[in-house]
CSV table of C-alpha atoms in Angstrom, one decimal:
chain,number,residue,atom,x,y,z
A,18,UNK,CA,0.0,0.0,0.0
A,19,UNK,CA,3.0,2.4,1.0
A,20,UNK,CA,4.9,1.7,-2.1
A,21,UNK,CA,1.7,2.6,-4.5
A,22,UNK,CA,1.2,5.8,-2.7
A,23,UNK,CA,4.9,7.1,-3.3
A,24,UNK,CA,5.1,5.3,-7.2
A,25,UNK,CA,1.8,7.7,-7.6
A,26,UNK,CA,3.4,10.5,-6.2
A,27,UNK,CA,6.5,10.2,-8.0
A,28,UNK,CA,4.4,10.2,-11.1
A,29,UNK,CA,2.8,13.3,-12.2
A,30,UNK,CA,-0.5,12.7,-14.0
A,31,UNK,CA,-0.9,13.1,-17.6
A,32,UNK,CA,-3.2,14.6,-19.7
A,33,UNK,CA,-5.2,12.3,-21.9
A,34,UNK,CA,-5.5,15.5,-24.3
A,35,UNK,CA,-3.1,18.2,-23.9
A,36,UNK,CA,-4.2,21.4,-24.0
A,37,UNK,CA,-4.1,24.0,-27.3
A,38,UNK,CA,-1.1,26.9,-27.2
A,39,UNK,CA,0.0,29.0,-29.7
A,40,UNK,CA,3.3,27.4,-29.9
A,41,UNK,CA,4.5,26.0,-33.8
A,42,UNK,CA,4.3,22.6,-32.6
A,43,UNK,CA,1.8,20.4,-30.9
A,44,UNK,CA,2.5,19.6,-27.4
A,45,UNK,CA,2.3,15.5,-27.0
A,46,UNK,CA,2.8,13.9,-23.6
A,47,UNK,CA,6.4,12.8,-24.9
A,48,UNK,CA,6.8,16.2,-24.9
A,49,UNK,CA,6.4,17.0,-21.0
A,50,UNK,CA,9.3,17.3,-18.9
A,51,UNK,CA,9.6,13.5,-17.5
A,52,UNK,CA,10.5,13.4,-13.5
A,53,UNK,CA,14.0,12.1,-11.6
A,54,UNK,CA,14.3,9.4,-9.5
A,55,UNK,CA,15.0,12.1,-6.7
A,56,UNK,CA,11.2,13.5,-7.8
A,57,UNK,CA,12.7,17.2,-9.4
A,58,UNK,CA,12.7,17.8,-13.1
A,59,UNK,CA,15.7,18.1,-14.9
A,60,UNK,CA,17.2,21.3,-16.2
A,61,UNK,CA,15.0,23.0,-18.8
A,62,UNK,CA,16.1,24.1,-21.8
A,63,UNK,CA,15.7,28.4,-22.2
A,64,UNK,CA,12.3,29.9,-22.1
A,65,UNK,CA,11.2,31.0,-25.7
A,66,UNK,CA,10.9,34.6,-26.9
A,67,UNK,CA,7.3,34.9,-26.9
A,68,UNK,CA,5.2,33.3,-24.2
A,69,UNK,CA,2.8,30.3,-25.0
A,70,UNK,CA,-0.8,32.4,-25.0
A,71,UNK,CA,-3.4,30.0,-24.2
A,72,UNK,CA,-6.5,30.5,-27.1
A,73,UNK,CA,-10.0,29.3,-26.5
A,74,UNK,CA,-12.7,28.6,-28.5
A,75,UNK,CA,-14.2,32.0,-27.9
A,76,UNK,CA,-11.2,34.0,-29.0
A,77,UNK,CA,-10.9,31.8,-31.9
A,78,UNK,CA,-14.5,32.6,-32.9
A,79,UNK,CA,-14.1,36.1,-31.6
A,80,UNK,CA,-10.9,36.6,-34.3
A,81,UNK,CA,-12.1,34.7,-36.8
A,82,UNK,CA,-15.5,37.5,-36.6
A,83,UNK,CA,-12.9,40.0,-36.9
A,84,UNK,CA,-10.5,38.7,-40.3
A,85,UNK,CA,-13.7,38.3,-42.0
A,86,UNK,CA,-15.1,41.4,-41.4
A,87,UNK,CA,-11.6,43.3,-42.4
A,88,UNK,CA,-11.6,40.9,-45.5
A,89,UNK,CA,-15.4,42.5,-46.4
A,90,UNK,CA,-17.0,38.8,-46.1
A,91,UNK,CA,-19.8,38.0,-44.5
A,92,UNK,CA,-19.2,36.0,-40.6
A,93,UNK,CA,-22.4,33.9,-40.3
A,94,UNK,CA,-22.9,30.6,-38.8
A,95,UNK,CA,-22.3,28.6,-41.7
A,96,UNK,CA,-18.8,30.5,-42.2
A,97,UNK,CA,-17.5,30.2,-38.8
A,98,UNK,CA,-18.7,26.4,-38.5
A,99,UNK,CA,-16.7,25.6,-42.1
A,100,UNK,CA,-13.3,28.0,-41.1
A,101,UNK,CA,-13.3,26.3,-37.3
A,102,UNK,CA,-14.5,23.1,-37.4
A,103,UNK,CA,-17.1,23.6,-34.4
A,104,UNK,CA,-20.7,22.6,-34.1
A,105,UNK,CA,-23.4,25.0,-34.4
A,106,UNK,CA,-24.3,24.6,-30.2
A,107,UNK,CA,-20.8,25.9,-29.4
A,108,UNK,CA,-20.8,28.5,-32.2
A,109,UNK,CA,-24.1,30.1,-30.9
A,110,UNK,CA,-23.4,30.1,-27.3
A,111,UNK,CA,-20.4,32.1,-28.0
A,112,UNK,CA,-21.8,34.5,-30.3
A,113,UNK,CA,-24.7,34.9,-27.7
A,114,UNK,CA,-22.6,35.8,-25.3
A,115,UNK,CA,-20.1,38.1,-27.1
A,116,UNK,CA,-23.6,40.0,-28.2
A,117,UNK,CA,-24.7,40.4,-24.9
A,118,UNK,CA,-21.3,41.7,-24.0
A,119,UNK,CA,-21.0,44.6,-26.8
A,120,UNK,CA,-18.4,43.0,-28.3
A,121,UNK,CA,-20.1,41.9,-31.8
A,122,UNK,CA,-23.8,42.7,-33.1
A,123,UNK,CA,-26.1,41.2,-35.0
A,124,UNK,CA,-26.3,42.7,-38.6
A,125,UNK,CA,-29.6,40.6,-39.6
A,126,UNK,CA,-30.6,37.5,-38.4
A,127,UNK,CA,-27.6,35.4,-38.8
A,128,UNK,CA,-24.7,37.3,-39.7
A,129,UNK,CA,-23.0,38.9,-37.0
A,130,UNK,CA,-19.7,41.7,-37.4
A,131,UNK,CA,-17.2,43.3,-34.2
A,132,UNK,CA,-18.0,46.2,-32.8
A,133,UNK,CA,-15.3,48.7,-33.2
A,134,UNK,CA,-13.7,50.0,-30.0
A,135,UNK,CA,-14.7,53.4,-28.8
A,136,UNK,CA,-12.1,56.2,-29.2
A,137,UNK,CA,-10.8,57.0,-26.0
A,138,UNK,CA,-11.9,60.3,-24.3
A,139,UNK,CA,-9.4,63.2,-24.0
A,140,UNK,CA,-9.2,65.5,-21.6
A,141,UNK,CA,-11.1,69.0,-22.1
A,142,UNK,CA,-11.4,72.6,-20.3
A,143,UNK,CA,-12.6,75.8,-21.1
A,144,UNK,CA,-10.9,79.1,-19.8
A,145,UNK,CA,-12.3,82.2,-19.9
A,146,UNK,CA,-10.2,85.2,-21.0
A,147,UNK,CA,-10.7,88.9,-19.4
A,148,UNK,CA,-12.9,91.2,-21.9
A,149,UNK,CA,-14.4,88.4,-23.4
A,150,UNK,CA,-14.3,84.9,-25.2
A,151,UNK,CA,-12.5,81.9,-24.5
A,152,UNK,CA,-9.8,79.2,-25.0
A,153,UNK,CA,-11.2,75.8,-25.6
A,154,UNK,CA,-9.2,72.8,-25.4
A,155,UNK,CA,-9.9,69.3,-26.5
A,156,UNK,CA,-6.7,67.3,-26.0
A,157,UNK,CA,-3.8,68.5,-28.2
A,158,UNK,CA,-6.0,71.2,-29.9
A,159,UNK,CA,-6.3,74.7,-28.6
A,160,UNK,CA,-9.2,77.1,-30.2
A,161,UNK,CA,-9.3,80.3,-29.4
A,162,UNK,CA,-12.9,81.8,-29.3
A,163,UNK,CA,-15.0,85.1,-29.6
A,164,UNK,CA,-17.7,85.3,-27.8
A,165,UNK,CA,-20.5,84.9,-30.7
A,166,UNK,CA,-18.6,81.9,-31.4
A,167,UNK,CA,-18.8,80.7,-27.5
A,168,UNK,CA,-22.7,81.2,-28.0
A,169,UNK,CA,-22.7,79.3,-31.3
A,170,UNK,CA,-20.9,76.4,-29.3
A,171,UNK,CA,-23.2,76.5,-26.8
A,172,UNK,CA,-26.3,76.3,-28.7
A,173,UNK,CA,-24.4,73.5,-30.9
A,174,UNK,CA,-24.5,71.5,-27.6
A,175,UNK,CA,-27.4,72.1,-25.6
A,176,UNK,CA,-29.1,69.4,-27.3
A,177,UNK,CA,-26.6,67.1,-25.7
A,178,UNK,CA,-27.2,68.2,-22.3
A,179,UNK,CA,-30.6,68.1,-22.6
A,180,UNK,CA,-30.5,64.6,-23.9
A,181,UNK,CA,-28.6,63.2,-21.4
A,182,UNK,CA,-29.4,65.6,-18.6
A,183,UNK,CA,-27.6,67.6,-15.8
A,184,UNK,CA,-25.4,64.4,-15.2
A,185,UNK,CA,-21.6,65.5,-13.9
């Protein structure tokens, strides 16, 4: 009983199925770094460049959305299940979720494209200069304004306030 519980612990388990990577070759179970008699694993040879990245299915479907879109063809079910190899179930369930996340949307019933990512905000102020107008800036860009064309601005963007309200 003794010796069968230190054989097993000797003995990593193996995976029946290793897992996917982005590495150029498959990884096999001959491949795994095999245990010494002392129970430590031999030296290893250097660490690659780029790290492995493990890919699941839903970045694969999520990339594949993506290459077709910037190729201008269409990403439907029938697409991704011929370019991947995955059932339908699998397909969906991903989709679904990558909807309901923002991340894709559904063109018409079927076809699906990415969602391009928002820009990201800059910063902006407003100072007021003695005798009137004002210097707007909007990131980089400085503007410097009168004040009819203060007014102008203004009435260009009341509609924004009052669609989304006195929020700060």
């Amino acid at each position: 009983m003794q010796e069968n519980l230190s054989e097993n612990l000797q003995k990593p388990p193996l995976m029946e199925q290793p897992m996917a990577f982005d590495a150029p070759e498959p990884i096999s179970p001959a491949s795994l770094p095999a245990t010494g008699a002392s129970g430590t694993a031999p030296a290893r040879p250097p660490a690659p460049s780029k790290p492995l990245v493990r890919r699941g299915t839903g970045a694969a479907i999520y990339q594949a959305i993506v290459d077709l879109g910037e190729s201008n063809k269409v990403a439907t079910r029938q697409v991704l299940m011929e370019l991947l190899g995955l059932p339908y179930s699998i397909i969906d369930d991903h989709v679904k979720r990558m909807i309901e996340d923002g991340r894709l949307r559904r063109v018409v019933h079927g076809v699906f494209e990415a969602v391009p990512p928002a820009a990201e905000d800059r910063a902006v102020s407003m100072t007021f200069v003695p005798g009137g107008g004002g210097k707007l800036e909007v990131g980089d860009a400085c503007i410097d304004l009168t004040l009819r064309e203060l007014r102008m601005v203004g009435l260009a963007t009341a509609g924004v306030v009052m669609q989304f309200g006195r929020e700060a």
